[in-house]
Short mmCIF file of C-alpha atoms and ligand atoms in Angstrom, two decimals:
data_model
loop_
_atom_site.label_atom_id
_atom_site.label_comp_id
_atom_site.label_asym_id
_atom_site.label_seq_id
_atom_site.Cartn_x
_atom_site.Cartn_y
_atom_site.Cartn_z
CA UNK A 21 2.09 -38.89 0.94
CA UNK A 22 3.96 -37.16 3.74
CA UNK A 23 2.52 -33.86 4.93
CA UNK A 24 4.48 -30.87 3.56
CA UNK A 25 6.79 -29.22 6.08
CA UNK A 26 4.51 -26.21 6.56
CA UNK A 27 1.70 -28.37 7.90
CA UNK A 28 3.90 -29.70 10.70
CA UNK A 29 5.77 -26.47 11.31
CA UNK A 30 5.42 -23.93 14.07
CA UNK A 31 6.15 -20.46 12.71
CA UNK A 32 7.77 -17.61 14.61
CA UNK A 33 7.31 -14.02 13.46
CA UNK A 34 10.20 -11.61 13.85
CA UNK A 35 9.67 -7.88 13.50
CA UNK A 36 13.28 -6.96 12.62
CA UNK A 37 13.26 -3.44 14.09
CA UNK A 38 12.40 -4.86 17.49
CA UNK A 39 14.17 -8.20 17.76
CA UNK A 40 17.90 -7.68 18.36
CA UNK A 41 20.70 -5.30 17.40
CA UNK A 42 24.17 -6.57 16.52
CA UNK A 43 25.42 -3.02 16.09
CA UNK A 44 24.37 -1.43 19.34
CA UNK A 45 21.69 0.66 17.70
CA UNK A 46 18.16 1.57 18.78
CA UNK A 47 16.70 -0.54 15.95
CA UNK A 48 17.29 -4.23 15.36
CA UNK A 49 19.09 -5.66 12.33
CA UNK A 50 19.51 -8.90 10.40
CA UNK A 51 22.88 -9.72 11.99
CA UNK A 52 21.20 -9.31 15.39
CA UNK A 53 18.64 -11.94 14.41
CA UNK A 54 21.42 -14.29 13.32
CA UNK A 55 23.16 -13.86 16.69
CA UNK A 56 19.98 -14.82 18.52
CA UNK A 57 19.09 -17.95 16.56
CA UNK A 58 20.12 -20.07 19.55
CA UNK A 59 17.00 -18.82 21.28
CA UNK A 60 14.80 -20.12 18.48
CA UNK A 61 16.64 -23.44 18.43
CA UNK A 62 16.22 -23.90 22.15
CA UNK A 63 12.55 -22.89 21.99
CA UNK A 64 11.93 -25.44 19.25
CA UNK A 65 10.18 -23.54 16.46
CA UNK A 66 10.55 -24.66 12.84
CA UNK A 67 10.22 -21.61 10.64
CA UNK A 68 10.79 -17.88 10.83
CA UNK A 69 8.76 -15.16 9.11
CA UNK A 70 10.59 -11.87 8.84
CA UNK A 71 8.56 -8.68 8.56
CA UNK A 72 9.97 -6.30 5.89
CA UNK A 73 13.64 -5.32 5.93
CA UNK A 74 13.65 -3.73 2.45
CA UNK A 75 14.67 -0.16 1.63
CA UNK A 76 11.88 2.07 2.82
CA UNK A 77 11.19 5.65 3.89
CA UNK A 78 9.52 3.95 6.92
CA UNK A 79 6.22 5.82 6.76
CA UNK A 80 4.70 2.43 7.69
CA UNK A 81 7.90 1.02 9.21
CA UNK A 82 8.93 -0.97 6.19
CA UNK A 83 5.52 -1.88 4.74
CA UNK A 84 6.13 1.06 2.39
CA UNK A 85 8.77 -0.61 0.23
CA UNK A 86 10.91 1.50 -2.11
CA UNK A 87 12.93 -1.44 -3.48
CA UNK A 88 11.63 -4.99 -3.10
CA UNK A 89 14.95 -6.58 -4.04
CA UNK A 90 17.39 -5.10 -1.55
CA UNK A 91 17.96 -4.61 2.18
CA UNK A 92 17.60 -1.25 3.93
CA UNK A 93 21.01 -0.19 5.35
CA UNK A 94 19.29 0.06 8.73
CA UNK A 95 19.03 -3.76 8.71
CA UNK A 96 22.21 -4.71 6.82
CA UNK A 97 22.69 -5.64 3.18
CA UNK A 98 22.06 -8.58 0.87
CA UNK A 99 25.21 -10.26 2.20
CA UNK A 100 23.86 -10.09 5.76
CA UNK A 101 20.58 -11.51 4.53
CA UNK A 102 22.32 -14.41 2.78
CA UNK A 103 24.28 -15.20 5.94
CA UNK A 104 21.12 -15.17 8.02
CA UNK A 105 19.37 -17.47 5.56
CA UNK A 106 22.34 -19.86 5.53
CA UNK A 107 22.44 -19.90 9.34
CA UNK A 108 18.72 -20.65 9.51
CA UNK A 109 19.08 -23.50 7.05
CA UNK A 110 22.13 -24.86 8.85
CA UNK A 111 19.93 -25.18 11.95
CA UNK A 112 17.05 -26.71 10.04
CA UNK A 113 14.95 -23.56 10.29
CA UNK A 114 12.89 -22.43 7.30
CA UNK A 115 12.77 -18.74 6.46
CA UNK A 116 9.87 -16.78 4.98
CA UNK A 117 10.17 -13.20 3.84
CA UNK A 118 7.36 -10.69 3.70
CA UNK A 119 6.14 -9.93 0.20
CA UNK A 120 4.30 -6.62 -0.04
CA UNK A 121 2.62 -6.68 -3.47
CA UNK A 122 -0.47 -4.55 -2.89
CA UNK A 123 1.34 -1.22 -2.79
CA UNK A 124 4.76 0.36 -2.92
CA UNK A 125 6.23 3.39 -1.24
CA UNK A 126 5.50 6.65 -3.03
CA UNK A 127 9.31 6.89 -3.22
CA UNK A 128 9.61 3.67 -5.24
CA UNK A 129 11.11 4.30 -8.72
CA UNK A 130 7.92 2.85 -10.22
CA UNK A 131 5.68 5.41 -8.55
CA UNK A 132 8.07 8.29 -9.14
CA UNK A 133 7.92 7.45 -12.85
CA UNK A 134 4.15 6.92 -12.79
CA UNK A 135 3.60 10.22 -11.07
CA UNK A 136 5.92 12.17 -13.36
CA UNK A 137 3.41 12.43 -16.19
CA UNK A 138 0.16 10.99 -17.49
CA UNK A 139 2.13 9.76 -20.51
CA UNK A 140 4.78 7.91 -18.55
CA UNK A 141 4.94 4.23 -19.61
CA UNK A 142 4.54 3.23 -15.95
CA UNK A 143 1.57 5.53 -15.27
CA UNK A 144 -0.81 2.58 -15.48
CA UNK A 145 1.17 0.56 -12.91
CA UNK A 146 -0.92 2.36 -10.28
CA UNK A 147 -4.63 3.07 -10.01
CA UNK A 148 -5.45 6.56 -11.32
CA UNK A 149 -8.87 8.08 -11.82
CA UNK A 150 -10.12 11.36 -13.30
CA UNK A 151 -12.12 13.71 -11.19
CA UNK A 152 -12.01 17.01 -9.42
CA UNK A 153 -10.23 17.90 -6.19
CA UNK A 154 -12.46 17.48 -3.16
CA UNK A 155 -14.57 14.66 -4.63
CA UNK A 156 -12.77 11.29 -4.51
CA UNK A 157 -13.77 8.66 -7.11
CA UNK A 158 -15.60 6.52 -4.55
CA UNK A 159 -16.27 6.21 -0.80
CA UNK A 160 -13.36 3.89 0.06
CA UNK A 161 -11.69 4.67 3.37
CA UNK A 162 -7.93 4.35 3.93
CA UNK A 163 -6.52 2.34 6.84
CA UNK A 164 -4.82 4.34 9.63
CA UNK A 165 -5.99 7.80 8.52
CA UNK A 166 -9.73 7.10 8.31
CA UNK A 167 -9.79 9.56 5.40
CA UNK A 168 -10.42 8.80 1.72
CA UNK A 169 -8.38 6.01 0.11
CA UNK A 170 -7.57 8.50 -2.67
CA UNK A 171 -5.09 11.33 -2.95
CA UNK A 172 -5.31 14.07 -5.54
CA UNK A 173 -2.11 14.56 -7.51
CA UNK A 174 -2.03 18.23 -8.37
CA UNK A 175 0.77 18.04 -10.89
CA UNK A 176 -0.99 15.55 -13.16
CA UNK A 177 -4.60 16.30 -12.20
CA UNK A 178 -5.79 12.81 -11.22
CA UNK A 179 -6.57 10.79 -8.10
CA UNK A 180 -4.48 7.78 -7.07
CA UNK A 181 -5.68 4.93 -4.89
CA UNK A 182 -4.08 3.91 -1.59
CA UNK A 183 -5.80 1.45 0.76
CA UNK A 184 -3.24 2.44 3.39
CA UNK A 185 -1.28 5.70 3.80
CA UNK A 186 -1.04 8.23 0.95
CA UNK A 187 2.66 7.23 0.93
CA UNK A 188 1.57 3.67 -0.04
CA UNK A 189 -0.04 3.87 -3.50
CA UNK A 190 -1.79 0.66 -4.63
CA UNK A 191 -0.32 -1.16 -7.61
CA UNK A 192 -2.62 -1.88 -10.54
CA UNK A 193 -2.68 -5.65 -10.95
CA UNK A 194 -4.99 -5.31 -13.95
CA UNK A 195 -1.80 -4.41 -15.80
CA UNK A 196 0.08 -7.61 -16.79
CA UNK A 197 3.41 -5.80 -16.45
CA UNK A 198 2.72 -5.37 -12.73
CA UNK A 199 1.89 -9.05 -12.38
CA UNK A 200 5.14 -9.94 -14.11
CA UNK A 201 7.13 -7.49 -11.96
CA UNK A 202 5.75 -9.04 -8.76
CA UNK A 203 6.56 -12.53 -10.02
CA UNK A 204 10.06 -11.21 -10.65
CA UNK A 205 10.35 -10.12 -7.01
CA UNK A 206 9.25 -13.58 -5.92
CA UNK A 207 11.85 -15.22 -8.15
CA UNK A 208 14.55 -12.90 -6.82
CA UNK A 209 14.02 -14.19 -3.27
CA UNK A 210 13.22 -17.78 -4.23
CA UNK A 211 16.47 -17.90 -6.23
CA UNK A 212 18.31 -16.75 -3.09
CA UNK A 213 16.80 -19.74 -1.32
CA UNK A 214 13.94 -18.46 0.84
CA UNK A 215 11.33 -21.06 1.78
CA UNK A 216 8.41 -18.86 0.88
CA UNK A 217 6.49 -15.70 1.56
CA UNK A 218 4.06 -14.18 3.94
CA UNK A 219 2.01 -12.11 1.53
CA UNK A 220 0.89 -8.76 2.88
CA UNK A 221 -2.77 -7.83 2.20
CA UNK A 222 -3.12 -10.86 -0.08
CA UNK A 223 -6.87 -10.30 -0.48
CA UNK A 224 -6.36 -6.68 -1.50
CA UNK A 225 -4.39 -6.94 -4.70
CA UNK A 226 -7.23 -7.45 -7.20
CA UNK A 227 -9.79 -4.66 -7.60
CA UNK A 228 -13.27 -4.69 -9.05
CA UNK A 229 -12.62 -2.58 -12.19
CA UNK A 230 -15.84 -0.64 -11.58
CA UNK A 231 -14.45 0.46 -8.17
CA UNK A 232 -17.95 0.34 -6.62
CA UNK A 233 -18.68 2.18 -3.36
CA UNK A 234 -18.40 0.13 -0.19
CA UNK A 235 -21.85 -0.60 1.26
CA UNK A 236 -23.27 2.01 3.66
CA UNK A 237 -23.38 -0.52 6.53
CA UNK A 238 -19.59 -0.77 6.46
CA UNK A 239 -19.13 2.99 6.36
CA UNK A 240 -15.97 3.98 8.20
CA UNK A 241 -14.34 0.52 7.81
CA UNK A 242 -11.14 0.71 5.81
CA UNK A 243 -11.57 -0.72 2.35
CA UNK A 244 -8.58 -2.96 3.08
CA UNK A 245 -10.81 -4.97 5.44
CA UNK A 246 -13.54 -5.31 2.77
CA UNK A 247 -11.82 -5.82 -0.60
CA UNK A 248 -12.94 -9.32 -1.67
CA UNK A 249 -13.16 -9.71 -5.45
CA UNK A 250 -12.78 -12.49 -8.03
CA UNK A 251 -9.81 -10.70 -9.63
CA UNK A 252 -7.60 -11.49 -6.63
CA UNK A 253 -8.09 -15.25 -6.90
CA UNK A 254 -6.65 -15.40 -10.40
CA UNK A 255 -3.67 -13.31 -9.25
CA UNK A 256 -3.03 -15.64 -6.31
CA UNK A 257 -3.16 -18.64 -8.63
CA UNK A 258 -0.41 -16.96 -10.64
CA UNK A 259 1.72 -16.39 -7.54
CA UNK A 260 1.13 -19.96 -6.40
CA UNK A 261 2.43 -21.22 -9.75
CA UNK A 262 5.63 -19.23 -9.30
CA UNK A 263 6.18 -20.71 -5.81
CA UNK A 264 5.30 -24.23 -6.98
CA UNK A 265 7.75 -24.03 -9.87
CA UNK A 266 10.61 -24.23 -7.32
CA UNK A 267 11.65 -27.43 -5.57
CA UNK A 268 11.21 -27.87 -1.82
CA UNK A 269 7.55 -27.00 -1.13
CA UNK A 270 7.99 -23.23 -1.15
CA UNK A 271 5.12 -21.69 0.73
CA UNK A 272 2.75 -18.80 0.18
CA UNK A 273 1.04 -17.76 3.41
CA UNK A 274 -1.37 -14.90 2.86
CA UNK A 275 -2.65 -12.18 5.12
CA UNK A 276 -6.37 -12.23 4.30
CA UNK A 277 -7.73 -9.54 6.56
CA UNK A 278 -11.44 -10.26 6.12
CA UNK A 279 -13.26 -10.72 9.38
CA UNK A 280 -15.14 -13.82 8.22
CA UNK A 281 -13.61 -17.29 8.26
CA UNK A 282 -16.11 -18.25 5.57
CA UNK A 283 -14.62 -15.64 3.24
CA UNK A 284 -11.02 -16.34 4.28
CA UNK A 285 -11.50 -20.00 3.30
CA UNK A 286 -12.13 -19.06 -0.34
CA UNK A 287 -8.52 -17.88 -0.66
CA UNK A 288 -7.31 -21.48 -0.42
CA UNK A 289 -9.02 -21.87 -3.81
CA UNK A 290 -9.11 -25.30 -5.31
CA UNK A 291 -5.79 -26.19 -3.73
CA UNK A 292 -4.27 -23.70 -6.19
CA UNK A 293 -4.25 -20.36 -4.32
CA UNK A 294 -2.74 -19.78 -0.87
CA UNK A 295 -1.17 -22.79 0.84
CA UNK A 296 -1.98 -21.13 4.15
CA UNK A 297 -4.01 -18.11 5.12
CA UNK A 298 -4.13 -16.09 8.28
CA UNK A 299 -7.61 -16.15 9.81
CA UNK A 300 -8.19 -13.17 12.06
CA UNK A 301 -11.57 -13.84 13.74
CA UNK A 302 -9.90 -16.07 16.40
CA UNK A 303 -7.37 -13.32 17.11
CA UNK A 304 -10.24 -10.96 17.82
CA UNK A 305 -12.28 -13.49 19.84
CA UNK A 306 -12.42 -12.74 23.57
CA UNK A 307 -11.37 -15.18 26.31
CA UNK A 308 -14.74 -16.93 26.24
CA UNK A 309 -15.30 -20.66 25.77
CA UNK A 310 -18.46 -20.42 23.66
CA UNK A 311 -16.79 -17.94 21.31
CA UNK A 312 -13.74 -20.16 20.98
CA UNK A 313 -15.78 -23.28 20.25
CA UNK A 314 -17.35 -21.31 17.46
CA UNK A 315 -13.93 -20.28 16.08
CA UNK A 316 -12.74 -23.88 16.08
CA UNK A 317 -15.91 -25.09 14.36
CA UNK A 318 -15.74 -22.28 11.78
CA UNK A 319 -12.15 -23.14 10.88
CA UNK A 320 -13.02 -26.85 10.62
CA UNK A 321 -16.18 -26.31 8.64
CA UNK A 322 -15.12 -23.59 6.22
CA UNK A 323 -11.38 -24.10 5.80
CA UNK A 324 -10.94 -27.85 6.26
CA UNK A 325 -14.25 -29.36 5.19
CA UNK A 326 -15.33 -26.98 2.43
CA UNK A 327 -11.97 -26.03 0.90
CA UNK A 328 -9.67 -28.86 1.98
CA UNK A 329 -7.43 -26.14 3.43
CA UNK A 330 -5.04 -26.16 6.36
CA UNK A 331 -5.90 -23.56 9.06
CA UNK A 332 -3.47 -21.29 10.86
CA UNK A 333 -3.69 -20.07 14.47
CA UNK A 334 -2.37 -16.67 15.51
CA UNK A 335 -3.01 -14.71 18.68
CA UNK A 336 -0.49 -11.88 18.39
CA UNK A 337 1.42 -10.03 15.69
CA UNK A 338 2.94 -6.63 14.92
CA UNK A 339 -0.45 -5.07 14.13
CA UNK A 340 -2.46 -5.91 17.23
CA UNK A 341 -2.33 -5.51 20.97
CA UNK A 342 -0.53 -8.58 22.38
CA UNK A 343 -2.95 -11.31 23.48
CA UNK A 344 -1.85 -11.32 27.09
CA UNK A 345 -2.82 -7.66 27.27
CA UNK A 346 -6.06 -8.25 25.36
CA UNK A 347 -7.05 -11.08 27.70
CA UNK A 348 -6.79 -8.75 30.68
CA UNK A 349 -3.09 -9.03 31.52
CA UNK A 350 -3.13 -12.28 33.49
CA UNK A 351 -0.12 -14.51 32.91
CA UNK A 352 -2.27 -17.55 33.70
CA UNK A 353 -4.40 -16.80 30.63
CA UNK A 354 -1.35 -16.21 28.46
CA UNK A 355 -0.09 -19.61 29.57
CA UNK A 356 -3.40 -21.33 28.87
CA UNK A 357 -3.66 -19.62 25.47
CA UNK A 358 -0.52 -21.42 24.21
CA UNK A 359 -2.53 -24.64 24.32
CA UNK A 360 -4.93 -23.15 21.76
CA UNK A 361 -2.08 -22.11 19.48
CA UNK A 362 -0.11 -25.34 19.70
CA UNK A 363 -2.97 -27.76 20.26
CA UNK A 364 -5.55 -26.92 17.61
CA UNK A 365 -5.44 -28.42 14.12
CA UNK A 366 -3.39 -26.26 11.78
CA UNK A 367 -0.14 -24.32 11.68
CA UNK A 368 0.57 -22.01 14.63
CA UNK A 369 2.29 -18.66 14.10
CA UNK A 370 3.90 -17.26 17.24
CA UNK A 371 4.93 -13.62 17.58
CA UNK A 372 8.37 -12.97 19.07
CA UNK A 373 8.08 -12.08 22.72
CA UNK A 374 4.87 -13.94 23.45
CA UNK A 375 7.02 -16.77 24.82
CA UNK A 376 8.12 -14.30 27.50
CA UNK A 377 4.51 -13.51 28.32
CA UNK A 378 5.12 -9.94 27.21
CA UNK A 379 2.41 -7.37 27.47
CA UNK A 380 2.21 -4.31 25.26
CA UNK A 381 4.54 -1.50 26.24
CA UNK A 382 3.01 1.68 27.56
CA UNK A 383 4.02 4.35 25.05
CA UNK A 384 4.03 7.93 26.27
CA UNK A 385 2.53 10.42 23.87
CA UNK A 386 5.88 11.91 22.85
CA UNK A 387 7.28 8.50 21.84
CA UNK A 388 4.39 7.39 19.65
CA UNK A 389 5.57 6.86 16.09
CA UNK A 390 3.18 4.52 14.27
CA UNK A 391 0.39 6.12 12.22
CA UNK A 392 -1.75 3.05 13.04
CA UNK A 393 -1.25 3.25 16.83
CA UNK A 394 0.52 -0.15 16.95
CA UNK A 395 3.69 0.80 18.86
CA UNK A 396 2.81 -1.11 22.05
CA UNK A 397 3.15 -4.59 20.53
CA UNK A 398 6.37 -3.61 18.74
CA UNK A 399 8.40 -2.87 21.87
CA UNK A 400 11.95 -4.29 21.67
CA UNK A 401 12.64 -7.81 23.00
CA UNK A 402 14.51 -7.68 26.34
CA UNK A 403 17.30 -10.26 26.15
CA UNK A 404 18.61 -9.86 29.69
CA UNK A 405 18.20 -7.83 32.86
CA UNK A 406 21.00 -5.32 32.24
CA UNK A 407 20.22 -1.67 31.60
CA UNK A 408 20.39 -2.08 27.83
CA UNK A 409 18.67 -5.51 27.87
CA UNK A 410 21.28 -6.89 25.49
CA UNK A 411 20.85 -4.17 22.86
CA UNK A 412 24.05 -2.18 23.49
CA UNK A 413 21.96 0.96 23.79
CA UNK A 414 19.82 2.00 26.74
CA UNK A 415 17.05 3.57 24.72
CA UNK A 416 15.74 1.49 21.84
CA UNK A 417 13.42 2.93 19.20
CA UNK A 418 10.42 2.23 21.42
CA UNK A 419 10.16 1.93 25.22
CA UNK A 420 10.86 -1.48 26.79
CA UNK A 421 7.89 -3.70 27.53
CA UNK A 422 6.62 -3.92 31.14
CA UNK A 423 8.80 -5.71 33.74
CA UNK A 424 11.76 -6.01 31.33
CA UNK A 425 14.16 -6.25 34.30
CA UNK A 426 12.62 -9.58 35.31
CA UNK A 427 10.74 -10.63 32.19
CA UNK A 428 13.60 -11.15 29.75
CA UNK A 429 15.05 -14.12 27.92
CA UNK A 430 18.00 -14.71 30.28
CA UNK A 431 15.95 -14.51 33.49
CA UNK A 432 13.15 -16.73 32.22
CA UNK A 433 15.62 -19.28 30.86
CA UNK A 434 16.96 -19.59 34.42
CA UNK A 435 13.50 -20.25 35.82
CA UNK A 436 12.13 -23.64 34.80
CA UNK A 437 8.70 -22.64 36.06
CA UNK A 438 8.53 -19.67 33.67
CA UNK A 439 6.16 -19.20 30.76
CA UNK A 440 9.20 -19.43 28.48
CA UNK A 441 9.84 -22.98 29.68
CA UNK A 442 6.15 -23.76 29.26
CA UNK A 443 6.38 -22.75 25.57
CA UNK A 444 9.49 -24.87 25.22
CA UNK A 445 7.87 -27.94 26.82
CA UNK A 446 4.71 -27.64 24.78
CA UNK A 447 6.70 -27.19 21.57
CA UNK A 448 8.71 -30.29 22.45
CA UNK A 449 5.52 -32.24 23.15
CA UNK A 450 4.10 -31.11 19.80
CA UNK A 451 7.24 -32.22 18.03
CA UNK A 452 7.08 -35.62 19.72
CA UNK A 453 3.36 -36.15 19.08
CA UNK A 454 2.34 -36.51 15.45
CA UNK A 455 -1.33 -36.40 16.49
CA UNK A 456 -0.78 -32.78 17.54
CA UNK A 457 0.83 -31.89 14.23
CA UNK A 458 -1.36 -33.57 11.67
CA UNK A 459 -3.93 -35.63 13.57
CA UNK A 460 -7.69 -35.27 13.27
CA UNK A 461 -9.58 -33.00 15.67
CA UNK A 462 -12.85 -33.54 17.43
CA UNK A 463 -14.31 -31.22 20.05
CA UNK A 464 -15.40 -33.05 23.21
CA UNK A 465 -19.01 -31.94 23.56
CA UNK A 466 -19.63 -34.13 26.60
CA UNK A 467 -16.74 -32.59 28.54
CA UNK A 468 -17.69 -29.06 27.48
CA UNK A 469 -21.38 -29.65 28.30
CA UNK A 470 -20.48 -30.51 31.88
CA UNK A 471 -18.09 -27.55 32.24
CA UNK A 472 -19.37 -24.56 30.25
CA UNK A 473 -16.19 -22.51 30.66
CA UNK A 474 -14.09 -25.27 29.13
CA UNK A 475 -12.96 -25.81 25.55
CA UNK A 476 -11.81 -29.40 25.06
CA UNK A 477 -10.78 -31.39 22.04
CA UNK A 478 -9.14 -34.63 21.06
CA UNK A 479 -6.40 -35.07 18.47
CA UNK A 480 -5.50 -38.49 17.17
CA UNK A 481 -3.72 -40.46 14.48
CA UNK A 482 -2.43 -44.02 14.08
CA UNK A 483 0.31 -43.37 16.63
CA UNK A 484 -1.97 -42.29 19.47
CA UNK A 485 -4.38 -39.74 20.91
CA UNK A 486 -4.15 -36.68 23.10
CA UNK A 487 -6.74 -34.44 24.69
CA UNK A 488 -6.34 -30.69 25.21
CA UNK A 489 -8.47 -28.89 27.78
CA UNK A 490 -8.47 -25.11 28.17
CA UNK A 491 -10.50 -23.67 31.02
CA UNK A 492 -11.63 -20.10 30.29
CA UNK A 493 -14.12 -20.11 33.17
CA UNK A 494 -14.22 -21.03 36.86
CA UNK A 495 -12.48 -24.12 38.27
CA UNK A 496 -14.22 -27.15 36.77
CA UNK A 497 -14.51 -30.91 36.98
CA UNK A 498 -13.25 -32.35 33.72
CA UNK A 499 -14.01 -35.94 32.83
CA UNK A 500 -10.90 -36.95 30.93
CA UNK A 501 -8.58 -39.81 31.80
CA UNK A 502 -4.90 -40.04 31.01
CA UNK A 503 -1.47 -38.77 31.89
CA UNK A 504 -0.71 -35.05 31.99
CA UNK A 505 2.02 -34.32 29.44
CA UNK A 506 2.12 -30.55 29.89
CA UNK A 507 0.17 -28.31 32.28
CA UNK A 508 -0.08 -24.54 31.93
CA UNK A 509 0.90 -24.11 35.60
CA UNK A 510 3.43 -26.96 35.43
CA UNK A 511 1.53 -28.97 38.07
CA UNK A 512 1.16 -32.73 37.88
CA UNK A 513 3.11 -33.29 34.67
CA UNK A 514 3.87 -36.99 34.22
CA UNK A 515 1.06 -37.95 36.62
CA UNK A 516 -2.48 -39.15 36.06
CA UNK A 517 -4.87 -36.26 35.43
CA UNK A 518 -6.80 -35.57 38.64
CA UNK A 519 -10.03 -34.42 37.01
CA UNK A 520 -10.09 -30.84 38.31
CA UNK A 521 -8.88 -27.89 36.26
CA UNK A 522 -8.49 -24.45 37.82
CA UNK A 523 -9.68 -21.20 36.26
CA UNK A 524 -7.53 -20.04 33.32
CA UNK A 525 -5.60 -23.31 33.30
CA UNK A 526 -4.94 -25.75 30.47
CA UNK A 527 -3.56 -29.26 30.14
CA UNK A 528 -2.34 -31.58 27.43
CA UNK A 529 -3.21 -35.16 28.31
CA UNK A 530 -2.02 -38.40 26.73
CA UNK A 531 -5.41 -40.09 26.43
CA UNK A 532 -6.00 -43.56 27.66
C1 GLC B 627 -0.47 -5.40 6.69
C2 GLC B 627 0.69 -5.34 7.65
C3 GLC B 627 0.68 -4.02 8.34
C4 GLC B 627 0.81 -2.94 7.30
C5 GLC B 627 -0.26 -3.06 6.24
C6 GLC B 627 0.05 -2.23 5.04
O1 GLC B 627 -1.69 -5.37 7.34
O2 GLC B 627 0.63 -6.43 8.53
O3 GLC B 627 1.70 -3.90 9.28
O4 GLC B 627 0.73 -1.68 7.91
O5 GLC B 627 -0.37 -4.38 5.76
O6 GLC B 627 1.16 -2.75 4.37
#
């Protein structure tokens, strides 16, 4: 059987506030994304994941949803969304929307009703517990604030649970009406034609009904990085059934923010939970060959071998410092890192702007807006070198990223030696090489043993074999023969590989 589209696809995450504005405003919008689809076409990605664009008070910049079935006027309306979806499909691009089931905004009609009285029929849609002010029901810590994951509601005299901000109360999935309501949201978007969902905090939705304390050794860690209970698996099976009931291989890709690949793997279930899961340990791994070998082996062992799952590879997103910045700021490393993303076995998810080699923006104190301190990676995309960088407004909602005058889409498109062209060439090579999409993977121990700073692997299928070598250490002799298809510094492409790889360089080689 042919591999489903999402196994071959390269995904591209768009954070709508920061991508492009069609209206000359400081925040991006859906029509702005539609106008810039040429960029995605040229780059050669296959699928887009849109972070939330739903009505929201924006306490967590859209991850506090007050209506899951509409578009915030800041971004457009349902008509704009439908046009964007149609344009994506016309270009052969798939579109995923972000489903945020774990919590709603405290301004959502459901929570307003729930909070209005203990007798409200929707009271039980959220997680309430008796108690006294000052003593939360358990020791769970909220993300972003570091305080308790519980807020006391004075008017009704109970605590409510929120793994994130107090403005993001957790839904109670033990209530079948909540399960049905979330399935209804899925159907709303699936009926409109979306190709699937990125599910926010997918591992967080089920709760141990006893709400036990988190262990003392994880004290201070937000509960959202620890919640890992059997209840969630049943709920994901239910969501999977909804997606699978539609034609066209609709996808559920979950954010499982547990810092153990072994635990992440369990969310693939028996082929009946998530189709794909994010796996964050590689994102947090430093630029170090031995650590990366371990990440590759963990993904192979736990996800592929034990659960028959399909891994994903992500280095940057809207929640973390961009990888170029994390790896010390060198463009050479950012270039070499693309070979990990696009060369390992699994589905890569790129974050808009990484193809420009963007670093995090420096955000002066007075412009900081995110309660989680994540503004730097959310800086607006510079489209050209003019003063407004293609936005129609000189000051966007966050400061421009570093070097925006030179490091922008238009300038890098004009420079065939740029990192942008490297992404484009490697994406084209991936598209042309089935071994890179769905082929088997084997790490090359002999090559790595001779060059300890190197991570090297082979991908192959019936059509052929390629070798990828990423050098995270000093310049090294690398015993691989073949023709260089793509090189991170652009050198020697189309020629026989010379056997020496410089520090922070990578190559894709058609193996002999
Ligand atoms: C996820 C999102 C993050 C958000 C949080 C709460 O981790 O990626 O941006 O703040 O969930 O919804």
